[in-house]
Each structure stands twice: as C-alpha cells, then as structure tokens.
Amino acid sequence: MSGIGKTTAAELCCKELGLSFVIMNASDVRNKAAIEKRSEQLVCNQMEQYCSKDGASSKSPVKSETKNKKPFDHLLIMDEVDGMSGNADRAGMSELIQMIKRTKVPIICICNDRQSMKVRSLANYCFDLRFQRPRVEQIK
C-alpha cells in the first residue's frame, strides 16, 4: 500500500531517537553494483562523521563511548524494496540480504507489496511490521 506513511514513520522514529539516517529508494538502485556503491558511500560518510565527532569532542575516547552511548547512531532506510530486482540485475536483492547479514548499520526495508515474490526471500532477514490504510473515521 503506497501513501500510508511508512517512510514518514521510519523518518520520525529516527528523529525521535536522535539517529541520523540515509534514505535510498531501492527502485533507483536496483542492481548489485549500485547497492554496493551507495552502501560504501554511506559507511564511509558515517565513519568520517564518527571519527571527527569523537576526536573533536573528547580527549578520552573510552569515556565518550561508555557515557550514554547508543549501540548505533545512524541507519539506512531502503524504500520501495519491492521495486528492486526488476529489469536490471537480479543480484540486487541478494546484495541487500548480504548487506543486512554483514553490516552493523541497521537497515529499515520498506515495501508496498509484502506478498511479492521479490520480497519473500528478504522477509526472512527482517522484522515484519505491517501498516494498514487508516479508515476515514480515524482521519477525521
């Protein structure tokens, strides 16, 4: 179901928790090479931010990590994953699954069609949170 607020909900959760995030529209990065390139950019950018932030704000890295340290500061939102693995490279979905397995960066995968065959293999590596279209009386 499109247009019911899945991406907005993910963004608001990140903001509420004070996490930075990057949104990648999976329909724009359908193939393995594009996913690898974009995810490498994300990791490199986040590492640069992490190193410069810790280096400038604290004389002792040990103290900064133990004091109110979250398990992660950023995450990746992959929107429209059901639009992946289409005409381009079928390895795109496999690469996303491998990235979920190997990275420590949390990944939120959003889809419109949960029943799609493309999404079924991915669902084994995700927490499945389903959204429903609100009824008219809930909106008024």
mmCIF file of C-alpha atoms in Angstrom:
data_model
loop_
_atom_site.group_PDB
_atom_site.id
_atom_site.type_symbol
_atom_site.label_atom_id
_atom_site.label_comp_id
_atom_site.label_asym_id
_atom_site.label_seq_id
_atom_site.Cartn_x
_atom_site.Cartn_y
_atom_site.Cartn_z
ATOM 1 C CA MET A 1 0.000 0.000 0.000
ATOM 2 C CA SER A 2 1.518 3.257 -1.055
ATOM 3 C CA GLY A 3 0.906 6.613 0.562
ATOM 4 C CA ILE A 4 0.018 5.449 4.067
ATOM 5 C CA GLY A 5 3.056 6.875 5.877
ATOM 6 C CA LYS A 6 5.580 4.029 6.104
ATOM 7 C CA THR A 7 8.580 6.137 5.111
ATOM 8 C CA THR A 8 7.402 9.090 7.184
ATOM 9 C CA ALA A 9 7.000 6.798 10.208
ATOM 10 C CA ALA A 10 10.558 5.491 9.762
ATOM 11 C CA GLU A 11 11.921 9.047 9.472
ATOM 12 C CA LEU A 12 10.014 10.210 12.561
ATOM 13 C CA CYS A 13 11.243 7.249 14.613
ATOM 14 C CA CYS A 14 14.829 8.087 13.663
ATOM 15 C CA LYS A 15 14.375 11.742 14.545
ATOM 16 C CA GLU A 16 12.690 10.888 17.848
ATOM 17 C CA LEU A 17 15.629 8.639 18.774
ATOM 18 C CA GLY A 18 18.204 11.197 17.632
ATOM 19 C CA LEU A 19 19.545 8.978 14.856
ATOM 20 C CA SER A 20 20.838 10.184 11.540
ATOM 21 C CA PHE A 21 19.584 8.301 8.512
ATOM 22 C CA VAL A 22 20.016 7.981 4.787
ATOM 23 C CA ILE A 23 17.107 7.063 2.535
ATOM 24 C CA MET A 24 17.836 5.052 -0.591
ATOM 25 C CA ASN A 25 14.989 4.415 -2.972
ATOM 26 C CA ALA A 26 15.511 0.809 -3.958
ATOM 27 C CA SER A 27 13.771 1.318 -7.282
ATOM 28 C CA ASP A 28 16.613 3.728 -8.161
ATOM 29 C CA VAL A 29 19.365 1.303 -7.098
ATOM 30 C CA ARG A 30 18.106 -1.974 -8.492
ATOM 31 C CA ASN A 31 21.348 -3.758 -9.192
ATOM 32 C CA LYS A 32 24.164 -5.168 -7.104
ATOM 33 C CA ALA A 33 26.791 -2.658 -8.249
ATOM 34 C CA ALA A 34 24.601 0.337 -7.408
ATOM 35 C CA ILE A 35 23.759 -1.035 -3.958
ATOM 36 C CA GLU A 36 27.418 -1.739 -3.195
ATOM 37 C CA LYS A 37 28.454 1.744 -4.316
ATOM 38 C CA ARG A 38 25.731 3.564 -2.347
ATOM 39 C CA SER A 39 26.243 1.476 0.803
ATOM 40 C CA GLU A 40 30.016 2.049 0.689
ATOM 41 C CA GLN A 41 29.382 5.793 0.426
ATOM 42 C CA LEU A 42 27.069 5.611 3.428
ATOM 43 C CA VAL A 43 29.563 3.694 5.562
ATOM 44 C CA CYS A 44 32.464 5.982 4.572
ATOM 45 C CA ASN A 45 30.462 9.143 5.281
ATOM 46 C CA GLN A 46 29.265 7.823 8.625
ATOM 47 C CA MET A 47 32.786 6.770 9.658
ATOM 48 C CA GLU A 48 34.123 10.229 8.798
ATOM 49 C CA GLN A 49 31.390 11.842 10.886
ATOM 50 C CA TYR A 50 32.007 9.429 13.762
ATOM 51 C CA CYS A 51 35.763 9.971 13.801
ATOM 52 C CA SER A 52 35.595 13.746 13.548
ATOM 53 C CA LYS A 53 32.817 13.979 16.139
ATOM 54 C CA ASP A 54 34.640 11.853 18.726
ATOM 55 C CA GLY A 55 38.020 13.399 18.022
ATOM 56 C CA ALA A 56 36.795 16.950 18.490
ATOM 57 C CA SER A 57 34.507 16.465 21.465
ATOM 58 C CA SER A 58 36.503 14.290 23.826
ATOM 59 C CA LYS A 59 40.084 13.872 24.971
ATOM 60 C CA SER A 60 39.437 10.305 26.061
ATOM 61 C CA PRO A 61 37.666 8.049 23.553
ATOM 62 C CA VAL A 62 36.964 5.450 26.241
ATOM 63 C CA LYS A 63 34.896 7.869 28.311
ATOM 64 C CA SER A 64 32.903 9.104 25.326
ATOM 65 C CA GLU A 65 31.947 5.570 24.286
ATOM 66 C CA THR A 66 30.807 4.433 27.708
ATOM 67 C CA LYS A 67 28.835 7.534 28.612
ATOM 68 C CA ASN A 68 25.274 7.295 27.216
ATOM 69 C CA LYS A 69 26.494 5.614 24.035
ATOM 70 C CA LYS A 70 23.798 4.211 21.752
ATOM 71 C CA PRO A 71 24.520 0.910 20.029
ATOM 72 C CA PHE A 72 24.347 2.845 16.729
ATOM 73 C CA ASP A 73 23.981 6.487 15.667
ATOM 74 C CA HIS A 74 22.708 6.104 12.137
ATOM 75 C CA LEU A 75 20.758 3.778 9.912
ATOM 76 C CA LEU A 76 19.796 3.148 6.334
ATOM 77 C CA ILE A 77 16.206 3.298 5.084
ATOM 78 C CA MET A 78 15.713 1.265 1.901
ATOM 79 C CA ASP A 79 12.425 2.424 0.421
ATOM 80 C CA GLU A 80 10.439 0.503 -2.202
ATOM 81 C CA VAL A 81 12.431 -2.726 -1.937
ATOM 82 C CA ASP A 82 9.684 -4.492 -3.873
ATOM 83 C CA GLY A 83 10.740 -2.363 -6.860
ATOM 84 C CA MET A 84 14.149 -3.987 -6.707
ATOM 85 C CA SER A 85 15.434 -6.946 -8.671
ATOM 86 C CA GLY A 86 13.414 -5.920 -11.666
ATOM 87 C CA ASN A 87 14.729 -5.453 -15.162
ATOM 88 C CA ALA A 88 18.290 -4.608 -14.175
ATOM 89 C CA ASP A 89 20.398 -7.034 -12.159
ATOM 90 C CA ARG A 90 18.711 -9.876 -10.273
ATOM 91 C CA ALA A 91 21.582 -9.855 -7.785
ATOM 92 C CA GLY A 92 20.273 -6.613 -6.248
ATOM 93 C CA MET A 93 18.018 -8.331 -3.713
ATOM 94 C CA SER A 94 20.752 -10.837 -2.879
ATOM 95 C CA GLU A 95 23.185 -7.997 -2.275
ATOM 96 C CA LEU A 96 20.713 -6.286 0.051
ATOM 97 C CA ILE A 97 20.320 -9.526 2.026
ATOM 98 C CA GLN A 98 24.100 -9.907 2.252
ATOM 99 C CA MET A 99 24.392 -6.297 3.423
ATOM 100 C CA ILE A 100 21.809 -6.964 6.159
ATOM 101 C CA LYS A 101 23.810 -10.021 7.274
ATOM 102 C CA ARG A 102 27.242 -8.370 7.377
ATOM 103 C CA THR A 103 26.708 -4.757 8.400
ATOM 104 C CA LYS A 104 26.263 -3.375 11.890
ATOM 105 C CA VAL A 105 24.290 -0.448 10.481
ATOM 106 C CA PRO A 106 20.565 -1.126 10.982
ATOM 107 C CA ILE A 107 18.556 -1.202 7.764
ATOM 108 C CA ILE A 108 14.841 -0.459 7.523
ATOM 109 C CA CYS A 109 13.359 -2.052 4.404
ATOM 110 C CA ILE A 110 10.042 -0.620 3.217
ATOM 111 C CA CYS A 111 7.800 -2.206 0.605
ATOM 112 C CA ASN A 112 4.326 -1.659 -0.805
ATOM 113 C CA ASP A 113 3.601 -5.271 -1.761
ATOM 114 C CA ARG A 114 4.543 -7.647 1.050
ATOM 115 C CA GLN A 115 3.171 -10.618 -0.898
ATOM 116 C CA SER A 116 5.512 -10.014 -3.828
ATOM 117 C CA MET A 117 7.780 -12.955 -4.653
ATOM 118 C CA LYS A 118 10.675 -10.485 -4.732
ATOM 119 C CA VAL A 119 10.150 -9.629 -1.068
ATOM 120 C CA ARG A 120 9.685 -13.154 0.291
ATOM 121 C CA SER A 121 13.388 -14.008 0.413
ATOM 122 C CA LEU A 122 14.146 -10.655 2.052
ATOM 123 C CA ALA A 123 11.427 -11.151 4.678
ATOM 124 C CA ASN A 124 13.446 -13.951 6.297
ATOM 125 C CA TYR A 125 16.023 -11.358 7.397
ATOM 126 C CA CYS A 126 13.642 -8.623 8.573
ATOM 127 C CA PHE A 127 11.218 -7.846 11.355
ATOM 128 C CA ASP A 128 7.852 -7.692 9.598
ATOM 129 C CA LEU A 129 5.900 -4.619 10.737
ATOM 130 C CA ARG A 130 2.727 -4.194 8.714
ATOM 131 C CA PHE A 131 0.876 -0.944 8.144
ATOM 132 C CA GLN A 132 -2.804 -0.686 7.301
ATOM 133 C CA ARG A 133 -4.584 2.076 5.466
ATOM 134 C CA PRO A 134 -6.420 4.183 8.084
ATOM 135 C CA ARG A 135 -10.201 4.242 7.970
ATOM 136 C CA VAL A 136 -11.971 7.518 7.188
ATOM 137 C CA GLU A 137 -13.251 7.862 10.755
ATOM 138 C CA GLN A 138 -9.690 7.568 12.103
ATOM 139 C CA ILE A 139 -8.544 10.502 9.997
ATOM 140 C CA LYS A 140 -11.436 12.866 10.782
#
